[in-house]
Short mmCIF file of C-alpha atoms and ligand atoms in Angstrom, two decimals:
data_model
loop_
_atom_site.label_atom_id
_atom_site.label_comp_id
_atom_site.label_asym_id
_atom_site.label_seq_id
_atom_site.Cartn_x
_atom_site.Cartn_y
_atom_site.Cartn_z
CA MET A 13 202.20 79.59 143.20
CA THR A 14 199.12 77.37 143.55
CA PRO A 15 200.03 73.91 144.82
CA ARG A 16 199.51 71.14 142.29
CA PRO A 17 196.62 68.78 142.90
CA THR A 18 197.76 65.40 144.15
CA ARG A 19 196.45 63.59 141.09
CA THR A 20 196.79 64.30 137.36
CA TYR A 21 194.01 62.73 135.30
CA LEU A 22 195.12 61.91 131.76
CA ASP A 23 192.65 59.16 130.96
CA TRP A 24 189.68 60.93 129.33
CA ASN A 25 189.24 58.21 126.72
CA ALA A 26 188.53 55.72 129.51
CA THR A 27 185.99 58.10 130.98
CA ALA A 28 185.65 61.87 131.06
CA PRO A 29 184.92 63.74 134.31
CA LEU A 30 181.25 64.58 134.78
CA HIS A 31 180.41 67.91 133.12
CA PRO A 32 178.77 70.43 135.51
CA ALA A 33 175.80 70.79 133.13
CA ALA A 34 175.32 67.01 133.20
CA ARG A 35 175.51 66.96 136.98
CA ALA A 36 172.91 69.74 137.28
CA ALA A 37 170.55 68.00 134.83
CA MET A 38 170.92 64.71 136.69
CA VAL A 39 170.38 66.18 140.14
CA ALA A 40 167.19 67.86 138.91
CA ALA A 41 165.98 64.64 137.28
CA LEU A 42 166.72 62.51 140.36
CA ASP A 43 163.96 64.33 142.22
CA ILE A 44 161.32 63.40 139.65
CA THR A 45 159.37 60.51 141.14
CA GLY A 46 157.38 59.23 138.20
CA ASN A 47 158.03 56.27 135.93
CA PRO A 48 158.15 57.57 132.34
CA SER A 49 155.63 54.88 131.34
CA SER A 50 153.02 55.99 133.90
CA PRO A 51 150.21 58.10 132.49
CA HIS A 52 149.77 60.31 135.61
CA ALA A 53 151.32 63.74 136.06
CA GLU A 54 154.43 62.39 137.82
CA GLY A 55 155.01 59.88 135.05
CA ARG A 56 154.45 62.51 132.39
CA ARG A 57 157.09 64.71 133.99
CA ALA A 58 159.63 61.89 133.83
CA ARG A 59 158.58 61.14 130.24
CA GLY A 60 159.07 64.81 129.44
CA ILE A 61 162.69 64.63 130.60
CA VAL A 62 163.42 61.56 128.47
CA GLU A 63 161.75 63.00 125.37
CA ASP A 64 163.43 66.37 125.81
CA ALA A 65 166.80 64.57 125.97
CA ARG A 66 165.93 62.54 122.88
CA GLU A 67 165.05 65.75 120.98
CA ARG A 68 168.30 67.43 122.01
CA ILE A 69 170.48 64.41 121.24
CA GLY A 70 168.76 63.95 117.87
CA ALA A 71 169.33 67.64 117.08
CA SER A 72 172.99 67.41 118.15
CA LEU A 73 173.54 64.41 115.89
CA GLY A 74 171.41 65.57 112.98
CA VAL A 75 169.07 62.57 113.18
CA ALA A 76 165.32 62.46 113.78
CA PRO A 77 164.73 62.18 117.55
CA ARG A 78 162.40 59.20 117.02
CA ASN A 79 165.41 57.32 115.64
CA VAL A 80 167.40 57.75 118.88
CA TYR A 81 167.08 54.82 121.31
CA PHE A 82 168.59 54.86 124.78
CA THR A 83 170.64 51.93 126.04
CA SER A 84 172.91 51.19 128.99
CA GLY A 85 175.95 52.22 126.94
CA ALA A 86 177.74 51.62 123.68
CA THR A 87 178.47 47.99 124.56
CA GLU A 88 174.77 47.18 124.77
CA ALA A 89 174.18 49.29 121.65
CA ALA A 90 176.70 47.16 119.71
CA ASN A 91 175.23 43.93 121.08
CA TRP A 92 171.82 45.06 119.86
CA VAL A 93 172.53 46.31 116.37
CA LEU A 94 175.21 43.86 115.22
CA SER A 95 172.55 41.43 114.17
CA PRO A 96 171.64 39.81 110.86
CA THR A 97 168.09 41.08 111.49
CA ALA A 98 169.13 44.72 111.06
CA ALA A 99 168.29 44.64 107.37
CA THR A 100 166.67 47.46 105.47
CA GLY A 101 163.49 45.55 104.71
CA GLN A 102 164.00 43.91 101.37
CA ARG A 103 166.54 41.29 102.40
CA MET A 104 166.49 39.22 105.62
CA PRO A 105 168.77 38.23 107.18
CA LEU A 106 172.04 40.03 106.42
CA ALA A 107 174.57 37.66 104.90
CA ALA A 108 177.83 39.08 106.24
CA LEU A 109 179.39 41.44 108.72
CA LEU A 110 182.77 43.07 108.05
CA VAL A 111 184.49 44.54 111.09
CA ALA A 112 187.60 46.71 111.08
CA ALA A 113 190.47 44.97 112.86
CA THR A 114 190.96 47.84 115.29
CA GLU A 115 187.36 48.06 116.55
CA HIS A 116 186.64 48.22 120.25
CA THR A 117 186.07 44.74 121.67
CA CYS A 118 182.36 45.53 122.09
CA VAL A 119 182.08 45.53 118.27
CA LEU A 120 184.86 43.14 117.29
CA ALA A 121 183.01 39.97 118.30
CA GLY A 122 180.17 40.58 115.83
CA HIS A 123 177.65 39.53 118.47
CA ARG A 124 174.48 38.10 116.98
CA PHE A 125 176.06 37.27 113.63
CA PRO A 126 177.13 33.63 113.41
CA ALA A 127 180.94 33.57 113.61
CA GLU A 128 181.31 32.20 110.08
CA ARG A 129 179.55 35.28 108.66
CA VAL A 130 181.92 37.74 110.39
CA SER A 131 185.21 38.76 108.81
CA THR A 132 187.83 41.32 109.65
CA ILE A 133 188.91 44.27 107.51
CA PRO A 134 192.66 44.82 107.87
CA VAL A 135 194.23 48.19 108.63
CA ASP A 136 197.58 49.60 107.56
CA GLY A 137 200.55 50.39 109.79
CA GLN A 138 198.92 53.69 110.79
CA GLY A 139 195.67 51.98 111.74
CA LEU A 140 193.70 53.15 108.69
CA VAL A 141 191.21 50.96 106.88
CA ASP A 142 192.07 50.40 103.22
CA VAL A 143 188.86 51.79 101.67
CA ALA A 144 189.51 50.32 98.22
CA ALA A 145 190.06 46.82 99.66
CA LEU A 146 186.92 47.19 101.80
CA ALA A 147 184.86 48.30 98.78
CA ALA A 148 186.16 45.35 96.74
CA ARG A 149 185.21 42.86 99.48
CA VAL A 150 181.73 44.39 99.85
CA ALA A 151 181.27 44.30 96.06
CA GLU A 152 182.20 40.60 96.02
CA LEU A 153 179.79 39.75 98.87
CA THR A 154 177.06 41.81 97.22
CA ARG A 155 177.52 39.88 93.96
CA GLN A 156 177.06 36.65 95.92
CA HIS A 157 174.20 37.65 98.20
CA GLY A 158 172.52 40.67 96.64
CA ASN A 159 172.28 44.40 97.22
CA GLY A 160 171.81 45.35 100.87
CA SER A 161 173.09 42.04 102.23
CA VAL A 162 176.23 43.28 104.01
CA MET A 163 176.83 45.17 107.25
CA VAL A 164 180.14 46.97 107.86
CA ALA A 165 181.31 48.19 111.27
CA VAL A 166 184.01 50.87 111.38
CA GLN A 167 184.69 53.14 114.33
CA ALA A 168 185.13 56.86 113.77
CA ALA A 169 187.99 57.21 116.25
CA ASN A 170 190.05 54.56 117.94
CA ASN A 171 190.03 54.60 121.73
CA GLU A 172 193.66 53.47 122.06
CA THR A 173 195.43 55.43 119.33
CA GLY A 174 192.91 58.16 118.46
CA VAL A 175 193.25 57.24 114.75
CA LEU A 176 190.33 58.65 112.75
CA GLN A 177 188.87 56.55 109.95
CA PRO A 178 187.76 58.23 106.69
CA MET A 179 184.07 57.69 107.44
CA ALA A 180 182.71 59.85 104.61
CA GLN A 181 184.83 57.98 102.07
CA ILE A 182 183.78 54.63 103.54
CA ALA A 183 180.07 55.59 103.43
CA GLU A 184 180.47 56.66 99.80
CA ALA A 185 182.18 53.40 98.86
CA LEU A 186 179.44 51.30 100.48
CA ALA A 187 176.45 53.21 99.08
CA PRO A 188 176.29 51.55 95.61
CA HIS A 189 176.05 48.16 97.35
CA GLY A 190 173.37 49.18 99.82
CA ALA A 191 175.65 47.99 102.61
CA LEU A 192 174.69 49.10 106.12
CA LEU A 193 177.37 51.12 107.87
CA VAL A 194 177.58 50.91 111.66
CA CYS A 195 179.86 53.50 113.20
CA ASP A 196 181.10 53.33 116.78
CA ALA A 197 181.18 57.09 117.30
CA VAL A 198 181.89 56.86 121.04
CA GLN A 199 185.27 58.61 121.01
CA ALA A 200 184.58 60.98 118.11
CA VAL A 201 181.25 62.60 118.87
CA GLY A 202 181.73 65.78 120.85
CA ARG A 203 185.48 65.63 120.23
CA MET A 204 185.48 66.24 116.48
CA PRO A 205 183.48 68.97 114.72
CA ASP A 206 181.49 66.66 112.44
CA VAL A 207 179.17 63.84 113.39
CA PRO A 208 180.13 60.79 111.29
CA LYS A 209 177.64 59.88 108.58
CA ALA A 210 176.51 56.28 108.99
CA ASP A 211 173.33 54.21 108.97
CA ILE A 212 173.76 53.42 112.65
CA LEU A 213 175.74 55.38 115.26
CA LEU A 214 176.77 53.90 118.61
CA LEU A 215 177.18 56.39 121.44
CA SER A 216 178.20 56.47 125.07
CA ALA A 217 177.49 59.25 127.57
CA HIS A 218 180.53 58.89 129.80
CA LYS A 219 183.09 59.74 127.10
CA VAL A 220 181.57 63.19 126.61
CA GLY A 221 181.14 64.23 130.24
CA GLY A 222 177.89 62.38 130.90
CA PRO A 223 177.30 59.59 133.41
CA LYS A 224 178.55 56.02 133.04
CA GLY A 225 176.01 53.36 132.11
CA VAL A 226 174.01 55.32 129.51
CA GLY A 227 174.35 55.29 125.76
CA ALA A 228 172.30 55.34 122.62
CA VAL A 229 171.84 54.03 119.13
CA ALA A 230 170.98 56.61 116.49
CA PHE A 231 169.56 55.26 113.23
CA ALA A 232 169.71 57.40 110.12
CA SER A 233 166.40 55.94 108.99
CA GLU A 234 163.45 54.08 110.43
CA ALA A 235 163.89 51.34 107.85
CA VAL A 236 166.78 49.86 109.85
CA SER A 237 165.37 48.01 112.80
CA PRO A 238 167.26 45.14 114.38
CA GLU A 239 165.40 42.58 116.47
CA PRO A 240 165.36 43.86 120.08
CA LEU A 241 168.05 42.49 122.38
CA ILE A 242 166.35 43.32 125.67
CA LYS A 243 162.70 42.36 125.78
CA GLY A 244 160.12 43.04 128.44
CA GLY A 245 157.85 46.01 129.05
CA GLY A 246 158.22 47.40 125.54
CA GLN A 247 159.86 50.73 126.37
CA GLU A 248 161.72 52.69 123.67
CA ARG A 249 158.96 51.89 121.16
CA ARG A 250 159.42 48.17 121.87
CA GLN A 251 163.06 48.27 120.75
CA ARG A 252 164.69 48.30 124.21
CA SER A 253 162.71 47.27 127.23
CA GLY A 254 163.42 48.35 130.80
CA THR A 255 162.53 51.49 132.72
CA GLU A 256 164.53 54.36 131.30
CA ASN A 257 167.50 55.72 133.27
CA VAL A 258 165.85 59.14 133.46
CA ALA A 259 168.62 60.99 135.30
CA GLY A 260 171.33 59.34 133.22
CA ILE A 261 169.58 60.24 129.98
CA ALA A 262 169.14 63.85 131.14
CA GLY A 263 172.87 64.00 131.97
CA PHE A 264 173.78 62.48 128.61
CA ALA A 265 171.85 65.16 126.66
CA ALA A 266 173.35 68.01 128.70
CA ALA A 267 176.90 66.63 128.34
CA LEU A 268 176.62 65.99 124.61
CA GLU A 269 175.29 69.47 123.93
CA ALA A 270 178.07 71.02 126.01
CA ALA A 271 180.74 68.92 124.28
CA ILE A 272 179.49 69.77 120.80
CA ALA A 273 179.13 73.47 121.61
CA THR A 274 182.76 73.69 122.74
CA SER A 275 184.36 71.16 120.37
CA SER A 276 186.35 73.70 118.30
CA GLN A 277 187.95 75.24 121.43
CA ALA A 278 188.52 71.73 122.78
CA ILE A 279 190.33 70.71 119.59
CA ALA A 280 192.63 73.75 119.64
CA HIS A 281 193.35 73.21 123.35
CA ALA A 282 194.05 69.48 122.86
CA ARG A 283 196.41 70.21 119.94
CA GLN A 284 198.50 72.55 122.07
CA LEU A 285 198.72 69.98 124.86
CA ARG A 286 199.63 67.25 122.39
CA ASP A 287 202.43 69.34 120.91
CA THR A 288 203.93 69.86 124.36
CA LEU A 289 203.49 66.21 125.24
CA GLU A 290 204.85 64.64 122.07
CA THR A 291 207.80 67.05 121.84
CA GLY A 292 208.59 66.27 125.48
CA LEU A 293 208.34 62.51 124.98
CA ALA A 294 210.77 62.60 122.05
CA ARG A 295 213.20 64.73 124.10
CA ILE A 296 213.06 62.33 127.08
CA HIS A 297 213.72 59.25 124.94
CA GLY A 298 214.81 59.38 121.31
CA GLY A 299 213.40 55.90 120.66
CA THR A 300 209.81 56.86 121.53
CA VAL A 301 207.26 55.47 119.09
CA VAL A 302 203.90 57.25 118.73
CA PHE A 303 201.35 54.85 117.27
CA GLY A 304 199.37 56.19 114.32
CA ALA A 305 201.50 59.36 114.32
CA SER A 306 201.10 59.93 110.56
CA ALA A 307 197.36 59.23 110.45
CA PRO A 308 194.64 61.77 111.20
CA ARG A 309 194.15 61.41 114.96
CA LEU A 310 191.96 62.69 117.76
CA PRO A 311 194.05 65.58 119.05
CA ASN A 312 193.48 64.55 122.67
CA THR A 313 195.07 61.11 122.33
CA THR A 314 198.70 59.99 122.33
CA CYS A 315 199.53 56.30 122.39
CA PHE A 316 203.26 55.75 122.69
CA ALA A 317 205.93 53.29 123.74
CA VAL A 318 209.61 53.21 124.46
CA PRO A 319 210.91 49.84 123.26
CA GLY A 320 211.90 47.66 126.21
CA VAL A 321 209.72 49.51 128.75
CA ALA A 322 206.80 47.38 129.95
CA ALA A 323 203.50 49.26 130.23
CA GLU A 324 202.51 47.46 133.42
CA THR A 325 205.64 48.59 135.27
CA ALA A 326 205.30 52.14 133.95
CA LEU A 327 201.61 52.34 134.88
CA ILE A 328 202.30 51.33 138.48
CA ALA A 329 205.22 53.77 138.84
CA LEU A 330 203.24 56.61 137.26
CA ASP A 331 200.19 55.89 139.41
CA LEU A 332 202.38 56.12 142.53
CA ASP A 333 203.57 59.45 141.19
CA GLY A 334 199.97 60.71 140.95
CA MET A 335 199.43 60.12 137.22
CA ALA A 336 196.24 58.45 135.97
CA VAL A 337 197.10 57.14 132.51
CA SER A 338 196.18 54.00 130.67
CA SER A 339 198.05 51.24 128.99
CA GLY A 340 197.35 51.12 125.27
CA SER A 341 196.22 47.60 125.87
CA ALA A 342 192.89 46.22 126.88
CA CYS A 343 192.74 45.93 130.64
CA ALA A 344 189.05 45.64 131.46
CA SER A 345 189.75 42.83 133.89
CA GLY A 346 192.55 44.75 135.59
CA LYS A 347 195.11 42.64 133.76
CA VAL A 348 197.11 44.17 130.93
CA ALA A 349 196.64 42.06 127.81
CA SER A 350 198.38 42.64 124.51
CA SER A 351 196.50 45.13 122.33
CA HIS A 352 194.66 43.74 119.29
CA VAL A 353 194.68 47.30 117.89
CA LEU A 354 198.46 47.63 117.87
CA ALA A 355 198.82 44.03 116.66
CA ALA A 356 196.52 44.83 113.71
CA MET A 357 198.75 47.82 112.92
CA GLY A 358 201.71 45.46 112.76
CA ALA A 359 203.45 46.84 115.86
CA PRO A 360 206.10 44.42 117.14
CA ILE A 361 204.79 42.68 120.25
CA GLU A 362 207.72 43.95 122.37
CA THR A 363 206.91 47.56 121.47
CA ALA A 364 203.14 47.06 121.82
CA ARG A 365 203.63 45.68 125.34
CA GLY A 366 204.99 49.05 126.36
CA ALA A 367 202.13 51.11 124.95
CA LEU A 368 200.81 53.84 127.20
CA ARG A 369 197.82 55.99 126.30
CA LEU A 370 197.41 59.55 127.45
CA SER A 371 194.13 61.26 126.74
CA THR A 372 193.29 64.81 127.69
CA GLY A 373 190.16 66.93 127.94
CA ALA A 374 188.84 70.41 128.61
CA ALA A 375 190.13 70.56 132.19
CA THR A 376 193.64 69.32 131.34
CA THR A 377 196.27 72.05 131.67
CA GLN A 378 199.80 72.58 130.34
CA GLN A 379 200.86 72.07 133.98
CA ASP A 380 199.28 68.61 133.95
CA VAL A 381 201.21 67.67 130.82
CA GLU A 382 204.44 69.07 132.23
CA ALA A 383 203.86 67.17 135.49
CA PHE A 384 203.44 64.01 133.47
CA LEU A 385 206.60 64.68 131.49
CA ALA A 386 208.54 65.24 134.74
CA ALA A 387 207.25 61.94 136.15
CA TRP A 388 208.02 60.13 132.90
CA HIS A 389 211.50 61.62 132.75
CA GLN A 390 212.21 60.39 136.27
CA PHE A 391 210.87 56.94 135.46
CA ILE A 392 213.04 56.63 132.34
CA ALA A 393 216.10 58.00 134.19
CA ARG A 394 215.62 55.53 137.08
CA ARG A 395 215.42 52.66 134.58
CA ALA A 396 218.60 53.81 132.85
CA GLN A 397 220.39 54.04 136.22
CA ARG A 398 219.26 50.53 137.17
CA ALA A 399 220.47 49.23 133.81
CA VAL A 400 224.05 50.50 134.43
CA ALA A 401 224.12 49.50 138.13
N1 PLP B 524 183.56 51.97 121.83
C1 PLP B 524 184.65 52.67 122.15
C2 PLP B 524 185.52 53.23 121.04
C3 PLP B 524 185.00 52.87 123.49
O1 PLP B 524 186.10 53.56 123.79
C4 PLP B 524 184.15 52.32 124.49
C5 PLP B 524 184.50 52.46 125.92
O2 PLP B 524 185.59 52.18 126.34
C6 PLP B 524 183.02 51.61 124.11
C7 PLP B 524 182.76 51.46 122.77
C8 PLP B 524 182.08 51.01 125.12
O3 PLP B 524 181.25 52.00 125.67
P1 PLP B 524 180.43 51.78 127.01
O4 PLP B 524 181.39 51.99 128.13
O5 PLP B 524 179.35 52.82 126.98
O6 PLP B 524 179.85 50.41 126.98
#
């Protein structure tokens, strides 16, 4: 029997391991000396790498390559495009931004919209946006401010729960009002077979096996053009200044292509792992709650809690046992805060505080899931023993 590795990585939604194709593309690009803006041969070689990546990412997403702009990640992408200046030409500036309550924090704040023009779209207990209520609100704002005056931000897949929003239905509901749809596609692209249809897609390389610190905005049309956020040398056709991260961009294209090419196998694999995991969780503790269990979900994501078990304590114990998992809560600063996603879904605070998120990927095995279940079983049993002692 092969010995188990010392660590079990079940946190692919936080970041996915670097794909070998991305590593190879990056290593090759790191040896290119030129600055992509330099007109000499060295510069042209670097430019060639960036433009080749743009072509391939555009083709993968089904958008014109010239409408793909590289950024330092999805956070910067959101900061750039969530702006009243992102209008379609006829109406400046946009009058309102509607943001789904379960958006990632990089979208939730609304960024360059004045706070009074930002409002939240509620979700139901499964984390799904009520499309009819959203359409009614957009219709009301459109009556007040005119066609094309509203921006709506809805993510395709939630990073904590994996819940998938009905993006096609949302796009259809917004179309008669000319509302601009921004979709944070970070967790969905490369993990689901279809690329969400939206006016603006936000993307991040490191969730699909690319490097950290690279992302992109993909516009469906050239008519949408928010005021640049980062100004300087005028790179990215003046939309995003700063010397391009050539190696990172090369890695992003390679990773995205690889993820899309294998997404159907990845989905089938993730479903099998999820079945083992969720059946095991229910067996270990009958009170286990899986958040968003009845909604369409990314098959690689399970966000669950056992009432009364604090996520922080569980995370530490599991980490000591070799398990890399995440709390379902935001913990960017290293501190576990209560999750706005679970709160928006109406989860009781006591249950939400115990939320753990497991997310798998191509390299995750049944053995990994079983190792997690064994560690979780031990943790729950130790707690029960302490409670009777
Ligand atoms: N949107 C979602 C759904 C995410 O999961 C993340 C990363 O955690 C981001 C946006 C931010 O992406 P980046 O790390 O590229 O800034």
